[in-house]
Coordinates of C-alpha atoms and ligand atoms in Angstrom, one line a residue:
M9 CA 22.3 -20.2 -3.1
N10 CA 25.8 -19.6 -4.5
Q11 CA 27.2 -22.2 -6.8
E12 CA 30.6 -21.2 -7.9
M13 CA 30.5 -18.1 -10.1
E14 CA 33.3 -17.6 -12.6
Y15 CA 34.7 -15.2 -15.2
G16 CA 35.6 -16.3 -18.7
N17 CA 39.0 -17.8 -19.3
D18 CA 40.1 -14.6 -21.1
Y19 CA 39.2 -12.4 -18.1
R20 CA 42.2 -10.1 -17.5
F21 CA 43.2 -6.6 -16.2
I22 CA 43.2 -4.1 -19.1
P23 CA 46.0 -1.5 -18.9
A24 CA 44.1 1.5 -20.1
T25 CA 43.2 4.5 -18.1
S26 CA 42.1 8.2 -18.3
I27 CA 42.5 11.4 -16.3
R28 CA 39.0 10.9 -14.9
S29 CA 39.8 7.5 -13.3
G30 CA 39.0 7.5 -9.7
I31 CA 36.8 10.6 -9.9
G32 CA 33.1 10.8 -9.0
T33 CA 30.7 13.4 -10.4
E34 CA 27.4 14.0 -8.7
V35 CA 25.2 14.6 -11.7
L36 CA 22.1 14.8 -9.6
P37 CA 21.8 14.6 -5.8
D38 CA 20.8 10.9 -6.1
L39 CA 22.9 10.1 -9.1
L40 CA 26.7 9.6 -8.9
C41 CA 28.8 8.8 -11.9
Y42 CA 32.2 7.3 -11.0
T43 CA 35.0 6.5 -13.5
V44 CA 36.9 3.3 -13.2
Q45 CA 39.9 3.6 -15.6
I46 CA 37.9 4.2 -18.8
V47 CA 34.4 3.2 -17.9
N48 CA 31.7 4.7 -15.8
I49 CA 29.6 3.1 -13.0
C50 CA 26.6 4.8 -11.4
L51 CA 25.3 4.8 -7.9
V52 CA 21.6 5.6 -7.9
G53 CA 19.9 6.7 -4.7
S54 CA 20.4 9.5 -2.3
P55 CA 23.4 9.2 0.1
D56 CA 21.1 9.5 3.2
T57 CA 19.2 6.3 2.4
E58 CA 19.9 2.6 2.3
D59 CA 17.9 2.2 -0.9
F60 CA 20.3 2.5 -3.7
V61 CA 21.5 0.4 -6.6
L62 CA 24.7 0.1 -8.5
V63 CA 24.5 0.3 -12.3
D64 CA 27.3 -1.6 -14.1
A65 CA 30.3 -3.1 -12.4
G66 CA 33.5 -1.6 -13.8
M67 CA 36.7 -3.0 -15.3
P68 CA 38.3 -6.3 -14.4
G69 CA 39.9 -6.1 -11.0
S70 CA 37.9 -3.1 -9.8
A71 CA 35.6 -4.6 -7.2
N72 CA 37.5 -3.3 -4.2
E73 CA 37.5 0.2 -5.6
I74 CA 33.8 0.0 -6.2
I75 CA 33.2 -1.2 -2.7
S76 CA 35.3 1.8 -1.3
V77 CA 33.4 4.3 -3.4
T78 CA 30.1 2.8 -2.3
E79 CA 31.1 2.9 1.4
E80 CA 32.4 6.5 1.0
R81 CA 29.0 7.6 -0.2
Y82 CA 26.6 5.4 1.8
G83 CA 28.6 4.5 4.9
V84 CA 30.7 1.6 6.1
N85 CA 29.3 -1.8 5.3
S86 CA 26.6 -0.3 3.1
R87 CA 25.4 -2.4 0.2
P88 CA 23.2 -1.7 -2.8
K89 CA 19.9 -3.5 -3.1
A90 CA 20.8 -4.8 -6.5
I91 CA 23.3 -4.5 -9.4
I92 CA 21.7 -3.5 -12.7
L93 CA 23.7 -4.1 -15.9
T94 CA 23.2 -2.1 -19.0
H95 CA 24.9 -5.0 -20.8
G96 CA 27.4 -7.7 -20.2
H97 CA 30.6 -6.5 -21.9
F98 CA 33.8 -7.0 -19.9
D99 CA 34.1 -3.4 -19.0
H100 CA 30.7 -3.3 -17.4
V101 CA 30.9 -6.6 -15.5
G102 CA 34.6 -6.5 -14.5
G103 CA 34.0 -6.6 -10.7
V104 CA 30.6 -8.1 -10.6
I105 CA 31.4 -11.6 -9.2
E106 CA 33.4 -10.2 -6.2
L107 CA 30.7 -7.7 -5.6
V108 CA 27.9 -10.3 -5.6
K109 CA 30.0 -12.4 -3.2
H110 CA 30.7 -9.4 -0.9
W111 CA 27.3 -7.9 -0.9
G112 CA 25.1 -10.9 -1.6
V113 CA 22.8 -9.0 -3.9
P114 CA 21.1 -10.0 -7.2
V115 CA 22.1 -8.9 -10.6
Y116 CA 19.5 -7.8 -13.1
A117 CA 19.9 -7.5 -16.9
H118 CA 17.8 -7.8 -20.0
S119 CA 16.8 -11.4 -20.8
M120 CA 18.8 -11.2 -24.1
E121 CA 22.0 -10.6 -22.2
M122 CA 21.5 -13.7 -20.0
P123 CA 23.5 -16.1 -22.2
F124 CA 26.6 -13.8 -21.8
L125 CA 26.1 -13.7 -18.0
T126 CA 25.4 -17.4 -17.4
G127 CA 28.3 -19.0 -19.3
Q128 CA 26.3 -20.0 -22.3
K129 CA 27.5 -17.8 -25.1
S130 CA 30.5 -15.6 -26.0
Y131 CA 30.1 -12.1 -27.5
P132 CA 31.4 -11.8 -31.0
E133 CA 35.1 -11.2 -31.2
P134 CA 36.0 -7.5 -31.0
D135 CA 37.0 -6.1 -34.4
P136 CA 40.5 -4.7 -34.5
T137 CA 40.1 -3.9 -38.2
V138 CA 37.3 -1.4 -37.7
E139 CA 37.9 2.2 -38.7
G140 CA 39.2 4.0 -35.6
G141 CA 42.2 4.4 -33.3
M142 CA 44.4 2.5 -30.9
V143 CA 41.7 1.2 -28.6
A144 CA 40.2 -0.6 -31.6
K145 CA 43.6 -2.0 -32.4
M146 CA 44.1 -3.3 -28.9
S147 CA 40.6 -4.7 -28.7
P148 CA 41.7 -8.4 -29.3
M149 CA 42.9 -8.4 -25.8
F150 CA 39.5 -7.5 -24.5
P151 CA 37.6 -10.5 -22.9
N152 CA 34.6 -11.6 -24.9
E153 CA 33.9 -15.0 -23.2
P154 CA 30.8 -15.1 -21.0
I155 CA 31.0 -14.8 -17.3
D156 CA 28.9 -17.2 -15.2
L157 CA 26.8 -15.6 -12.5
R158 CA 24.8 -18.8 -12.1
N159 CA 21.4 -18.1 -10.4
N160 CA 22.6 -14.7 -9.2
A161 CA 21.7 -13.2 -12.5
Q162 CA 18.0 -12.5 -13.2
S163 CA 16.1 -11.1 -16.1
L164 CA 14.5 -7.7 -15.6
P165 CA 10.7 -7.6 -15.4
S166 CA 9.2 -7.4 -18.8
D167 CA 6.9 -4.4 -17.8
G168 CA 9.8 -2.0 -18.0
T169 CA 10.2 -1.5 -14.2
I170 CA 13.6 -1.9 -12.6
P171 CA 13.8 -3.6 -9.2
H172 CA 14.8 -1.1 -6.4
M173 CA 14.8 1.8 -8.9
P174 CA 11.4 3.4 -8.5
G175 CA 10.7 6.1 -11.1
F176 CA 13.1 4.6 -13.6
R177 CA 12.2 2.3 -16.4
W178 CA 14.4 0.3 -18.7
I179 CA 14.4 0.8 -22.4
H180 CA 15.7 -1.9 -24.8
T181 CA 18.5 -0.2 -26.8
P182 CA 20.1 -3.0 -28.8
G183 CA 22.8 -2.7 -31.5
H184 CA 25.9 -2.5 -29.3
A185 CA 24.8 -5.7 -27.6
P186 CA 21.6 -7.6 -28.1
G187 CA 20.2 -7.1 -24.7
H188 CA 21.6 -3.6 -24.1
I189 CA 19.3 -1.4 -22.0
S190 CA 19.2 2.3 -21.0
L191 CA 17.6 3.5 -17.9
F192 CA 15.3 6.6 -17.9
R193 CA 13.5 8.6 -15.2
E194 CA 10.6 10.6 -16.5
K195 CA 10.4 13.0 -13.5
D196 CA 13.7 14.7 -14.2
R197 CA 14.5 13.1 -17.6
A198 CA 17.6 11.5 -16.3
L199 CA 19.2 9.0 -18.6
I200 CA 21.7 6.3 -18.0
A201 CA 22.6 5.3 -21.5
G202 CA 25.2 2.6 -21.1
D203 CA 27.0 2.3 -24.4
A204 CA 24.0 3.0 -26.6
F205 CA 25.8 6.3 -27.3
V206 CA 28.9 7.7 -25.5
T207 CA 30.4 11.1 -25.0
V208 CA 34.0 10.3 -25.9
K209 CA 35.4 8.8 -29.1
Q210 CA 36.1 5.5 -27.4
E211 CA 38.2 4.1 -30.2
Y212 CA 41.0 6.7 -29.8
L213 CA 43.4 6.1 -26.9
Y214 CA 44.4 9.8 -26.5
K215 CA 40.8 11.0 -26.5
V216 CA 39.9 8.3 -24.0
F217 CA 42.8 9.4 -21.9
T218 CA 41.9 13.1 -21.9
Q219 CA 38.2 12.4 -21.9
E220 CA 37.6 15.1 -24.6
Q221 CA 33.9 15.5 -24.6
E222 CA 32.3 14.7 -27.9
I223 CA 29.1 12.8 -28.8
S224 CA 29.7 9.5 -30.4
G225 CA 27.9 6.3 -31.3
P226 CA 28.5 3.1 -29.4
P227 CA 32.1 1.9 -29.2
R228 CA 32.8 0.6 -32.6
Y229 CA 35.0 -2.4 -32.0
L230 CA 32.2 -4.2 -30.1
T231 CA 29.2 -3.0 -32.0
T232 CA 27.8 -5.6 -34.3
D233 CA 24.4 -4.3 -35.4
W234 CA 24.6 -0.7 -36.7
K235 CA 21.0 -0.6 -37.9
A236 CA 19.7 -1.5 -34.5
A237 CA 22.2 0.9 -32.9
K238 CA 20.9 3.8 -34.9
Q239 CA 17.3 3.0 -34.0
S240 CA 18.3 2.9 -30.3
V241 CA 19.9 6.4 -30.5
I242 CA 16.7 7.7 -32.2
K243 CA 14.6 6.2 -29.4
L244 CA 16.8 7.8 -26.7
A245 CA 16.9 11.2 -28.4
A246 CA 13.1 11.2 -28.6
L247 CA 13.0 11.0 -24.8
K248 CA 14.6 14.4 -24.7
P249 CA 16.9 13.6 -21.7
A250 CA 18.0 16.5 -19.6
A251 CA 21.1 14.8 -18.3
A252 CA 22.8 11.6 -19.5
I253 CA 25.5 9.4 -17.9
T254 CA 27.0 7.2 -20.6
G255 CA 29.2 4.2 -20.2
H256 CA 32.2 6.1 -21.4
G257 CA 33.0 9.8 -21.3
L258 CA 31.8 12.7 -19.1
P259 CA 28.2 13.1 -18.2
M260 CA 26.4 15.5 -20.5
S261 CA 23.4 17.7 -19.9
G262 CA 21.2 20.6 -20.9
E263 CA 21.5 22.3 -24.3
L264 CA 24.8 20.6 -25.1
L265 CA 23.1 17.2 -24.7
T266 CA 20.1 18.2 -26.7
T267 CA 22.0 19.5 -29.7
S268 CA 24.6 16.7 -29.5
L269 CA 21.9 14.1 -29.6
E270 CA 20.1 15.8 -32.5
K271 CA 23.4 15.9 -34.4
L272 CA 24.1 12.2 -33.7
V273 CA 20.6 11.3 -34.9
N274 CA 20.9 13.4 -38.1
E275 CA 24.5 12.4 -38.9
F276 CA 24.6 8.9 -37.4
D277 CA 25.9 7.3 -40.6
Q278 CA 28.8 9.8 -40.6
I279 CA 29.6 10.1 -36.9
A280 CA 28.9 6.7 -35.6
V281 CA 29.1 4.1 -38.3
P282 CA 32.6 3.2 -39.2
E283 CA 33.8 3.5 -42.9
Y284 CA 34.9 -0.1 -42.7
G285 CA 35.0 -3.1 -40.3
K286 CA 33.8 -6.7 -40.2
Y287 CA 30.4 -5.8 -38.7
V288 CA 29.6 -3.0 -41.2
N289 CA 27.5 -4.1 -44.2
Ligands
ZN304 ZN1 29.9 -2.2 -24.3
ZN305 ZN1 31.6 -0.1 -22.5

């Protein structure tokens, strides 16, 4: 089944980290958030079962670390049933090819992300001129060429269900990426938001390093459609999530999450949208 999968030509290790790197937080008994350098992955499924999935696949070069974290939680030689991607940016697919080879599991993403996962289309260039800090300035080094998962990548079912994630549904939350999705579980109102919004000002290297918790719109240097991004945040706030794991920053829950999301919706143009940048109109 496996034709040769490959990363883009610009795939490379990114030397950025945070004090949370290597730390896992159990947000719920069946929901682990683990930080790889500056990005979060999730393991969804209770540790006493074999039915679990990995959401997102970390930074370039992180596959072995992700395998270790998985085996620590679910046992030696355990493997998820699938890998679900919130979107295909380099910091969410960094280890995916090695993981697919090691585990032999399918990868699911929104159909609109498929071109970026099957070698057909590059993401737009990151914008180093966007209003923001050092991470924005260093963004030209970030890979934006598509990876090619060949036939290991599949589109999510169009009915909103997510394979191997009973109780969860995917919600299309474009703006940061065309096929960006968030994952929501009605029962306990748990949300995996990807980069639709994040809880750290991802443009600022020192805030990323210290992981200072602060609601923020999607990372600016890679967001190309701010109108859609705003609608996506409105959509997620309306779900009234009780706990959220975002692609970057600490998990947030309860009253702080409610008030922070309200604030982000009401002040989106001030908080999230940059003053200037090539994707701001
Ligand atoms: Zn992203
Ligand atoms: Zn990201």
